[in-house]
């Protein structure tokens, strides 16, 4: 009996001692794995602890991201963004001031990871009720990235990532497209870094400096499709840099080189005239000066390029046409006046006819009323003449 109790206690203590031995286990990826996605996921799990641990991801021995409050037996995932290259990763956890470090593993990121669409879309529910479109720069190609079906109140976030580190970000909280009646163009509004509302018109190209280094990083423009907007984002850092062939043929302070186009200096007619008038060398006569005694200045050649000012003369035909137009205008005014007067006379005549006819109708009505009263009176007198008594239908007041 005592031997059995001792064995049970020994087994329990041995199990607890084994259970309390902490262990860091690395999950995916396997050693030497090659990622072809712009986002890499690194998984780990800590076991054999009875307290919460704080774990840190190490890339090349440098801390990258951290988790706080990791429980025993729970798997966690680190998400990172690294460009093409080879990397070494490990996880280090601290449990009650005791540090535990995992093994080191190597992974590589393929160059094809840059060919993935850099647009990420996710929905914020609840009171937000909006979509967030995240465009990550730089791009692998010079082609712009299309973001389709953006609604009012959605977000368009432009993020600049270099060597896996976010260098800058611009968040555009967009409004529904509104029509500018003065310009007949629709526009949307967004808040800038200072919190001020800015307008972005349809098809207007606007550049943004994501890392605030003074040079533009992204160019954005949009078009309206019913009540939604289609955005186009271009990486301006991929624009071609001017080369040697783009240097002008002639610059101040630069000696001509073979291949530059040489334009001969041909004096114009005005320059030639100026030379002759100011003292030019005439073949056989030497230099002639305008103020030299006994020598008359050479006459300046006429400049045929500028026509002489001519006096404006009005032809008789034009004067006659003006008089005819004025006469027609006066005749039309007189005709309109008399037509209006005749119209008033006609209207007054019609009104007089209606008034006379109305009077005739009134006289006829009065004659008919008088005749009807006479007939009623005759009918009332006829019973009295025959001896009938007409009783009153009205009651007397007692």
GROMACS .gro file of C-alpha atoms in nm:
model
  398
    1UNK     CA    1   0.000   0.000   0.000
    2UNK     CA    2   0.272   0.244   0.096
    3UNK     CA    3   0.473   0.144  -0.208
    4UNK     CA    4   0.178   0.225  -0.437
    5UNK     CA    5   0.129   0.573  -0.284
    6UNK     CA    6   0.498   0.648  -0.328
    7UNK     CA    7   0.486   0.543  -0.694
    8UNK     CA    8   0.181   0.767  -0.761
    9UNK     CA    9   0.347   1.068  -0.601
   10UNK     CA   10   0.666   1.001  -0.797
   11UNK     CA   11   0.477   0.981  -1.126
   12UNK     CA   12   0.287   1.307  -1.056
   13UNK     CA   13   0.604   1.492  -0.971
   14UNK     CA   14   0.780   1.358  -1.278
   15UNK     CA   15   0.489   1.463  -1.501
   16UNK     CA   16   0.485   1.812  -1.352
   17UNK     CA   17   0.861   1.845  -1.396
   18UNK     CA   18   0.829   1.741  -1.759
   19UNK     CA   19   0.531   1.972  -1.814
   20UNK     CA   20   0.710   2.273  -1.667
   21UNK     CA   21   1.004   2.245  -1.907
   22UNK     CA   22   0.947   2.534  -2.158
   23UNK     CA   23   0.995   2.475  -2.528
   24UNK     CA   24   0.975   2.699  -2.836
   25UNK     CA   25   0.863   2.520  -3.150
   26UNK     CA   26   0.886   2.689  -3.491
   27UNK     CA   27   0.609   2.607  -3.735
   28UNK     CA   28   0.594   2.704  -4.101
   29UNK     CA   29   0.783   2.782  -4.308
   30UNK     CA   30   1.019   2.491  -4.329
   31UNK     CA   31   1.394   2.556  -4.340
   32UNK     CA   32   1.499   2.701  -4.677
   33UNK     CA   33   1.143   2.779  -4.786
   34UNK     CA   34   1.101   3.024  -5.079
   35UNK     CA   35   0.818   3.280  -5.054
   36UNK     CA   36   0.653   3.408  -5.372
   37UNK     CA   37   0.411   3.644  -5.199
   38UNK     CA   38   0.481   4.002  -5.090
   39UNK     CA   39   0.356   3.913  -4.739
   40UNK     CA   40   0.532   3.636  -4.544
   41UNK     CA   41   0.378   3.447  -4.249
   42UNK     CA   42   0.601   3.296  -3.978
   43UNK     CA   43   0.435   3.069  -3.717
   44UNK     CA   44   0.557   2.951  -3.375
   45UNK     CA   45   0.423   2.787  -3.058
   46UNK     CA   46   0.545   2.790  -2.698
   47UNK     CA   47   0.486   2.491  -2.471
   48UNK     CA   48   0.547   2.386  -2.112
   49UNK     CA   49   0.481   2.715  -1.931
   50UNK     CA   50   0.223   2.800  -1.668
   51UNK     CA   51   0.249   3.177  -1.710
   52UNK     CA   52   0.209   3.426  -1.995
   53UNK     CA   53   0.507   3.495  -2.220
   54UNK     CA   54   0.620   3.792  -2.426
   55UNK     CA   55   0.760   3.674  -2.760
   56UNK     CA   56   0.960   3.869  -3.022
   57UNK     CA   57   1.036   3.785  -3.384
   58UNK     CA   58   1.403   3.825  -3.478
   59UNK     CA   59   1.508   3.878  -3.842
   60UNK     CA   60   1.881   3.853  -3.876
   61UNK     CA   61   1.912   3.892  -3.500
   62UNK     CA   62   1.717   4.220  -3.497
   63UNK     CA   63   1.370   4.249  -3.335
   64UNK     CA   64   1.092   4.290  -3.590
   65UNK     CA   65   0.754   4.235  -3.418
   66UNK     CA   66   0.630   4.123  -3.076
   67UNK     CA   67   0.341   3.945  -2.908
   68UNK     CA   68   0.247   4.002  -2.543
   69UNK     CA   69   0.057   3.757  -2.325
   70UNK     CA   70   0.116   3.435  -2.520
   71UNK     CA   71  -0.032   3.128  -2.351
   72UNK     CA   72   0.116   2.781  -2.348
   73UNK     CA   73   0.007   2.566  -2.642
   74UNK     CA   74  -0.129   2.857  -2.850
   75UNK     CA   75   0.009   2.911  -3.200
   76UNK     CA   76   0.084   3.267  -3.313
   77UNK     CA   77   0.168   3.407  -3.656
   78UNK     CA   78   0.396   3.696  -3.748
   79UNK     CA   79   0.317   3.874  -4.077
   80UNK     CA   80   0.602   4.064  -4.240
   81UNK     CA   81   0.675   4.218  -4.579
   82UNK     CA   82   1.021   4.161  -4.714
   83UNK     CA   83   1.163   4.217  -5.060
   84UNK     CA   84   1.354   3.959  -5.262
   85UNK     CA   85   1.650   3.811  -5.075
   86UNK     CA   86   1.760   3.557  -4.811
   87UNK     CA   87   1.675   3.597  -4.441
   88UNK     CA   88   1.721   3.415  -4.110
   89UNK     CA   89   1.450   3.419  -3.845
   90UNK     CA   90   1.404   3.303  -3.487
   91UNK     CA   91   1.169   3.367  -3.191
   92UNK     CA   92   1.268   3.473  -2.841
   93UNK     CA   93   1.024   3.460  -2.546
   94UNK     CA   94   1.052   3.587  -2.190
   95UNK     CA   95   0.862   3.396  -1.918
   96UNK     CA   96   0.890   3.537  -1.564
   97UNK     CA   97   1.224   3.703  -1.645
   98UNK     CA   98   1.356   3.383  -1.801
   99UNK     CA   99   1.456   3.411  -2.168
  100UNK     CA  100   1.392   3.125  -2.411
  101UNK     CA  101   1.516   3.131  -2.770
  102UNK     CA  102   1.426   2.899  -3.055
  103UNK     CA  103   1.642   2.762  -3.329
  104UNK     CA  104   1.726   2.971  -3.634
  105UNK     CA  105   1.576   2.904  -3.974
  106UNK     CA  106   1.648   3.049  -4.316
  107UNK     CA  107   1.396   3.150  -4.584
  108UNK     CA  108   1.413   3.338  -4.913
  109UNK     CA  109   1.176   3.572  -5.096
  110UNK     CA  110   1.152   3.529  -5.473
  111UNK     CA  111   1.163   3.818  -5.717
  112UNK     CA  112   0.817   3.712  -5.833
  113UNK     CA  113   0.677   3.847  -5.506
  114UNK     CA  114   0.686   4.195  -5.660
  115UNK     CA  115   0.456   4.084  -5.941
  116UNK     CA  116   0.162   4.038  -5.704
  117UNK     CA  117  -0.115   4.298  -5.715
  118UNK     CA  118  -0.021   4.548  -5.444
  119UNK     CA  119  -0.383   4.638  -5.363
  120UNK     CA  120  -0.527   4.505  -5.038
  121UNK     CA  121  -0.895   4.548  -4.956
  122UNK     CA  122  -1.078   4.489  -4.630
  123UNK     CA  123  -1.410   4.596  -4.478
  124UNK     CA  124  -1.467   4.786  -4.154
  125UNK     CA  125  -1.814   4.708  -4.022
  126UNK     CA  126  -2.012   4.850  -3.732
  127UNK     CA  127  -2.037   5.226  -3.716
  128UNK     CA  128  -1.756   5.260  -3.975
  129UNK     CA  129  -1.930   5.070  -4.258
  130UNK     CA  130  -1.660   5.139  -4.514
  131UNK     CA  131  -1.398   4.969  -4.728
  132UNK     CA  132  -1.028   5.039  -4.692
  133UNK     CA  133  -0.811   5.005  -5.005
  134UNK     CA  134  -0.438   4.988  -4.929
  135UNK     CA  135  -0.199   5.044  -5.221
  136UNK     CA  136   0.161   4.950  -5.139
  137UNK     CA  137   0.444   5.119  -5.328
  138UNK     CA  138   0.689   5.087  -5.498
  139UNK     CA  139   0.553   4.895  -5.797
  140UNK     CA  140   0.741   4.640  -6.003
  141UNK     CA  141   0.631   4.787  -6.336
  142UNK     CA  142   0.554   5.128  -6.480
  143UNK     CA  143   0.190   5.035  -6.534
  144UNK     CA  144  -0.052   5.212  -6.296
  145UNK     CA  145  -0.254   5.016  -6.042
  146UNK     CA  146  -0.633   5.029  -6.079
  147UNK     CA  147  -0.863   5.047  -5.777
  148UNK     CA  148  -1.222   4.995  -5.895
  149UNK     CA  149  -1.560   5.061  -5.735
  150UNK     CA  150  -1.459   5.300  -5.456
  151UNK     CA  151  -1.761   5.448  -5.280
  152UNK     CA  152  -1.805   5.768  -5.086
  153UNK     CA  153  -1.680   5.737  -4.726
  154UNK     CA  154  -1.426   5.468  -4.827
  155UNK     CA  155  -1.054   5.497  -4.758
  156UNK     CA  156  -0.770   5.494  -5.010
  157UNK     CA  157  -0.441   5.444  -4.824
  158UNK     CA  158  -0.110   5.492  -5.005
  159UNK     CA  159   0.179   5.317  -4.826
  160UNK     CA  160   0.549   5.336  -4.916
  161UNK     CA  161   0.744   5.027  -4.804
  162UNK     CA  162   1.119   4.993  -4.849
  163UNK     CA  163   1.307   4.680  -4.741
  164UNK     CA  164   1.006   4.562  -4.547
  165UNK     CA  165   0.978   4.883  -4.344
  166UNK     CA  166   0.697   5.136  -4.385
  167UNK     CA  167   0.856   5.469  -4.479
  168UNK     CA  168   0.544   5.679  -4.524
  169UNK     CA  169   0.167   5.668  -4.554
  170UNK     CA  170  -0.112   5.895  -4.679
  171UNK     CA  171  -0.474   5.820  -4.590
  172UNK     CA  172  -0.746   5.961  -4.816
  173UNK     CA  173  -1.089   5.955  -4.651
  174UNK     CA  174  -1.301   6.008  -4.961
  175UNK     CA  175  -1.643   6.167  -5.002
  176UNK     CA  176  -1.909   6.085  -5.260
  177UNK     CA  177  -1.856   6.256  -5.599
  178UNK     CA  178  -2.018   6.601  -5.626
  179UNK     CA  179  -2.087   6.802  -5.942
  180UNK     CA  180  -1.920   7.143  -5.967
  181UNK     CA  181  -2.180   7.335  -6.169
  182UNK     CA  182  -1.939   7.621  -6.245
  183UNK     CA  183  -1.685   7.388  -6.412
  184UNK     CA  184  -1.929   7.108  -6.506
  185UNK     CA  185  -1.687   6.853  -6.355
  186UNK     CA  186  -1.736   6.613  -6.065
  187UNK     CA  187  -1.499   6.609  -5.771
  188UNK     CA  188  -1.436   6.427  -5.445
  189UNK     CA  189  -1.302   6.562  -5.118
  190UNK     CA  190  -1.040   6.429  -4.878
  191UNK     CA  191  -0.856   6.548  -4.569
  192UNK     CA  192  -0.491   6.636  -4.602
  193UNK     CA  193  -0.221   6.597  -4.337
  194UNK     CA  194  -0.326   6.927  -4.176
  195UNK     CA  195  -0.689   6.814  -4.149
  196UNK     CA  196  -0.807   7.054  -4.420
  197UNK     CA  197  -1.055   6.940  -4.683
  198UNK     CA  198  -0.913   6.931  -5.035
  199UNK     CA  199  -1.088   6.884  -5.369
  200UNK     CA  200  -0.974   6.631  -5.626
  201UNK     CA  201  -1.148   6.681  -5.961
  202UNK     CA  202  -1.223   6.403  -6.205
  203UNK     CA  203  -0.929   6.324  -6.438
  204UNK     CA  204  -0.708   6.567  -6.243
  205UNK     CA  205  -0.364   6.420  -6.176
  206UNK     CA  206  -0.233   6.488  -5.826
  207UNK     CA  207   0.097   6.374  -5.678
  208UNK     CA  208   0.160   6.280  -5.314
  209UNK     CA  209   0.484   6.275  -5.116
  210UNK     CA  210   0.443   5.969  -4.895
  211UNK     CA  211   0.767   5.986  -4.699
  212UNK     CA  212   0.783   6.369  -4.677
  213UNK     CA  213   1.127   6.387  -4.838
  214UNK     CA  214   1.033   6.659  -5.086
  215UNK     CA  215   1.000   6.433  -5.392
  216UNK     CA  216   0.666   6.291  -5.517
  217UNK     CA  217   0.607   5.917  -5.483
  218UNK     CA  218   0.259   5.850  -5.621
  219UNK     CA  219   0.030   6.008  -5.879
  220UNK     CA  220  -0.346   5.963  -5.834
  221UNK     CA  221  -0.644   6.041  -6.057
  222UNK     CA  222  -0.997   5.901  -6.081
  223UNK     CA  223  -1.304   5.873  -6.302
  224UNK     CA  224  -1.668   5.854  -6.194
  225UNK     CA  225  -1.873   5.545  -6.279
  226UNK     CA  226  -2.234   5.613  -6.174
  227UNK     CA  227  -2.205   5.663  -5.795
  228UNK     CA  228  -1.867   5.493  -5.757
  229UNK     CA  229  -1.512   5.599  -5.844
  230UNK     CA  230  -1.234   5.417  -6.027
  231UNK     CA  231  -0.889   5.527  -5.911
  232UNK     CA  232  -0.558   5.490  -6.089
  233UNK     CA  233  -0.234   5.506  -5.888
  234UNK     CA  234   0.101   5.544  -6.066
  235UNK     CA  235   0.447   5.510  -5.915
  236UNK     CA  236   0.624   5.829  -6.027
  237UNK     CA  237   0.957   5.701  -5.892
  238UNK     CA  238   0.970   5.471  -6.197
  239UNK     CA  239   0.965   5.764  -6.440
  240UNK     CA  240   1.256   5.766  -6.685
  241UNK     CA  241   1.557   5.970  -6.579
  242UNK     CA  242   1.688   6.207  -6.852
  243UNK     CA  243   2.004   6.071  -7.014
  244UNK     CA  244   2.286   6.217  -7.214
  245UNK     CA  245   2.079   6.222  -7.533
  246UNK     CA  246   1.831   6.460  -7.370
  247UNK     CA  247   2.097   6.734  -7.320
  248UNK     CA  248   2.022   7.039  -7.543
  249UNK     CA  249   2.242   7.087  -7.846
  250UNK     CA  250   2.375   7.416  -7.716
  251UNK     CA  251   2.412   7.529  -7.355
  252UNK     CA  252   2.581   7.833  -7.203
  253UNK     CA  253   2.941   7.756  -7.114
  254UNK     CA  254   2.956   7.426  -7.306
  255UNK     CA  255   3.189   7.379  -7.597
  256UNK     CA  256   3.037   7.230  -7.910
  257UNK     CA  257   3.102   6.864  -7.962
  258UNK     CA  258   3.095   6.661  -8.283
  259UNK     CA  259   2.738   6.583  -8.375
  260UNK     CA  260   2.590   6.914  -8.254
  261UNK     CA  261   2.389   7.096  -8.516
  262UNK     CA  262   2.556   7.424  -8.618
  263UNK     CA  263   2.324   7.697  -8.742
  264UNK     CA  264   2.502   7.965  -8.949
  265UNK     CA  265   2.453   8.321  -8.829
  266UNK     CA  266   2.273   8.483  -9.125
  267UNK     CA  267   2.198   8.852  -9.073
  268UNK     CA  268   1.842   8.957  -9.133
  269UNK     CA  269   1.728   9.243  -9.354
  270UNK     CA  270   1.683   9.470  -9.054
  271UNK     CA  271   2.036   9.393  -8.932
  272UNK     CA  272   2.174   9.463  -9.278
  273UNK     CA  273   1.987   9.793  -9.292
  274UNK     CA  274   2.118   9.886  -8.949
  275UNK     CA  275   2.474   9.808  -9.057
  276UNK     CA  276   2.444  10.020  -9.373
  277UNK     CA  277   2.291  10.313  -9.187
  278UNK     CA  278   2.532  10.311  -8.892
  279UNK     CA  279   2.851  10.291  -9.086
  280UNK     CA  280   2.923   9.986  -9.296
  281UNK     CA  281   3.201   9.899  -9.529
  282UNK     CA  282   3.088   9.934  -9.887
  283UNK     CA  283   3.299   9.752 -10.148
  284UNK     CA  284   3.530   9.998 -10.321
  285UNK     CA  285   3.443  10.294 -10.093
  286UNK     CA  286   3.570  10.195  -9.750
  287UNK     CA  287   3.378  10.271  -9.436
  288UNK     CA  288   3.100  10.527  -9.476
  289UNK     CA  289   2.983  10.713  -9.166
  290UNK     CA  290   2.659  10.910  -9.159
  291UNK     CA  291   2.821  11.218  -8.994
  292UNK     CA  292   3.129  11.232  -9.212
  293UNK     CA  293   3.171  11.562  -9.399
  294UNK     CA  294   3.089  11.550  -9.767
  295UNK     CA  295   2.933  11.210  -9.745
  296UNK     CA  296   2.559  11.163  -9.748
  297UNK     CA  297   2.422  10.868  -9.551
  298UNK     CA  298   2.298  10.588  -9.763
  299UNK     CA  299   1.920  10.571  -9.779
  300UNK     CA  300   1.764  10.291  -9.580
  301UNK     CA  301   1.592  10.027  -9.790
  302UNK     CA  302   1.219  10.015  -9.760
  303UNK     CA  303   1.087   9.747  -9.530
  304UNK     CA  304   0.820   9.559  -9.723
  305UNK     CA  305   0.740   9.333  -9.429
  306UNK     CA  306   0.540   9.599  -9.239
  307UNK     CA  307   0.257   9.747  -9.448
  308UNK     CA  308   0.209  10.122  -9.427
  309UNK     CA  309  -0.086  10.251  -9.233
  310UNK     CA  310  -0.377  10.327  -9.468
  311UNK     CA  311  -0.659  10.569  -9.406
  312UNK     CA  312  -0.993  10.397  -9.367
  313UNK     CA  313  -1.230  10.517  -9.640
  314UNK     CA  314  -1.598  10.426  -9.631
  315UNK     CA  315  -1.734  10.330  -9.971
  316UNK     CA  316  -2.067  10.471 -10.099
  317UNK     CA  317  -2.210  10.121 -10.114
  318UNK     CA  318  -2.149  10.066  -9.745
  319UNK     CA  319  -2.313  10.402  -9.661
  320UNK     CA  320  -2.615  10.311  -9.869
  321UNK     CA  321  -2.644   9.972  -9.698
  322UNK     CA  322  -2.637  10.139  -9.356
  323UNK     CA  323  -2.912  10.384  -9.461
  324UNK     CA  324  -3.126  10.098  -9.595
  325UNK     CA  325  -3.094   9.904  -9.268
  326UNK     CA  326  -3.185  10.213  -9.064
  327UNK     CA  327  -3.486  10.277  -9.288
  328UNK     CA  328  -3.606   9.919  -9.252
  329UNK     CA  329  -3.580   9.942  -8.874
  330UNK     CA  330  -3.780  10.267  -8.868
  331UNK     CA  331  -4.045  10.123  -9.103
  332UNK     CA  332  -4.082   9.813  -8.887
  333UNK     CA  333  -4.127  10.030  -8.576
  334UNK     CA  334  -4.399  10.241  -8.746
  335UNK     CA  335  -4.576   9.928  -8.870
  336UNK     CA  336  -4.571   9.771  -8.526
  337UNK     CA  337  -4.712  10.096  -8.377
  338UNK     CA  338  -5.006  10.114  -8.619
  339UNK     CA  339  -5.077   9.744  -8.587
  340UNK     CA  340  -5.099   9.778  -8.212
  341UNK     CA  341  -5.331  10.081  -8.249
  342UNK     CA  342  -5.559   9.896  -8.491
  343UNK     CA  343  -5.563   9.597  -8.255
  344UNK     CA  344  -5.674   9.824  -7.971
  345UNK     CA  345  -5.955   9.967  -8.187
  346UNK     CA  346  -6.077   9.619  -8.277
  347UNK     CA  347  -6.072   9.515  -7.913
  348UNK     CA  348  -6.267   9.825  -7.808
  349UNK     CA  349  -6.527   9.758  -8.079
  350UNK     CA  350  -6.575   9.401  -7.961
  351UNK     CA  351  -6.611   9.520  -7.603
  352UNK     CA  352  -6.878   9.776  -7.709
  353UNK     CA  353  -7.073   9.508  -7.898
  354UNK     CA  354  -7.066   9.281  -7.593
  355UNK     CA  355  -7.190   9.566  -7.372
  356UNK     CA  356  -7.483   9.647  -7.606
  357UNK     CA  357  -7.577   9.281  -7.632
  358UNK     CA  358  -7.567   9.253  -7.255
  359UNK     CA  359  -7.800   9.553  -7.224
  360UNK     CA  360  -8.046   9.397  -7.472
  361UNK     CA  361  -8.047   9.078  -7.273
  362UNK     CA  362  -8.122   9.269  -6.953
  363UNK     CA  363  -8.417   9.460  -7.113
  364UNK     CA  364  -8.563   9.137  -7.248
  365UNK     CA  365  -8.535   8.972  -6.906
  366UNK     CA  366  -8.717   9.266  -6.741
  367UNK     CA  367  -9.001   9.249  -6.996
  368UNK     CA  368  -9.042   8.878  -6.935
  369UNK     CA  369  -9.052   8.932  -6.555
  370UNK     CA  370  -9.320   9.205  -6.592
  371UNK     CA  371  -9.531   8.983  -6.815
  372UNK     CA  372  -9.504   8.693  -6.569
  373UNK     CA  373  -9.614   8.920  -6.280
  374UNK     CA  374  -9.917   9.039  -6.477
  375UNK     CA  375 -10.024   8.683  -6.545
  376UNK     CA  376  -9.994   8.593  -6.177
  377UNK     CA  377 -10.196   8.900  -6.076
  378UNK     CA  378 -10.471   8.809  -6.324
  379UNK     CA  379 -10.492   8.458  -6.185
  380UNK     CA  380 -10.527   8.595  -5.831
  381UNK     CA  381 -10.810   8.832  -5.932
  382UNK     CA  382 -11.011   8.569  -6.116
  383UNK     CA  383 -11.132   8.372  -5.802
  384UNK     CA  384 -11.239   8.696  -5.627
  385UNK     CA  385 -11.453   8.792  -5.923
  386UNK     CA  386 -11.628   8.453  -5.921
  387UNK     CA  387 -11.721   8.480  -5.549
  388UNK     CA  388 -11.459   8.249  -5.408
  389UNK     CA  389 -11.296   8.342  -5.086
  390UNK     CA  390 -10.923   8.333  -5.074
  391UNK     CA  391 -10.802   8.229  -4.738
  392UNK     CA  392 -10.463   8.327  -4.618
  393UNK     CA  393 -10.220   8.054  -4.558
  394UNK     CA  394 -10.040   8.246  -4.291
  395UNK     CA  395 -10.125   8.202  -3.925
  396UNK     CA  396 -10.200   8.498  -3.714
  397UNK     CA  397 -10.028   8.546  -3.389
  398UNK     CA  398 -10.256   8.502  -3.094
   0.00000   0.00000   0.00000
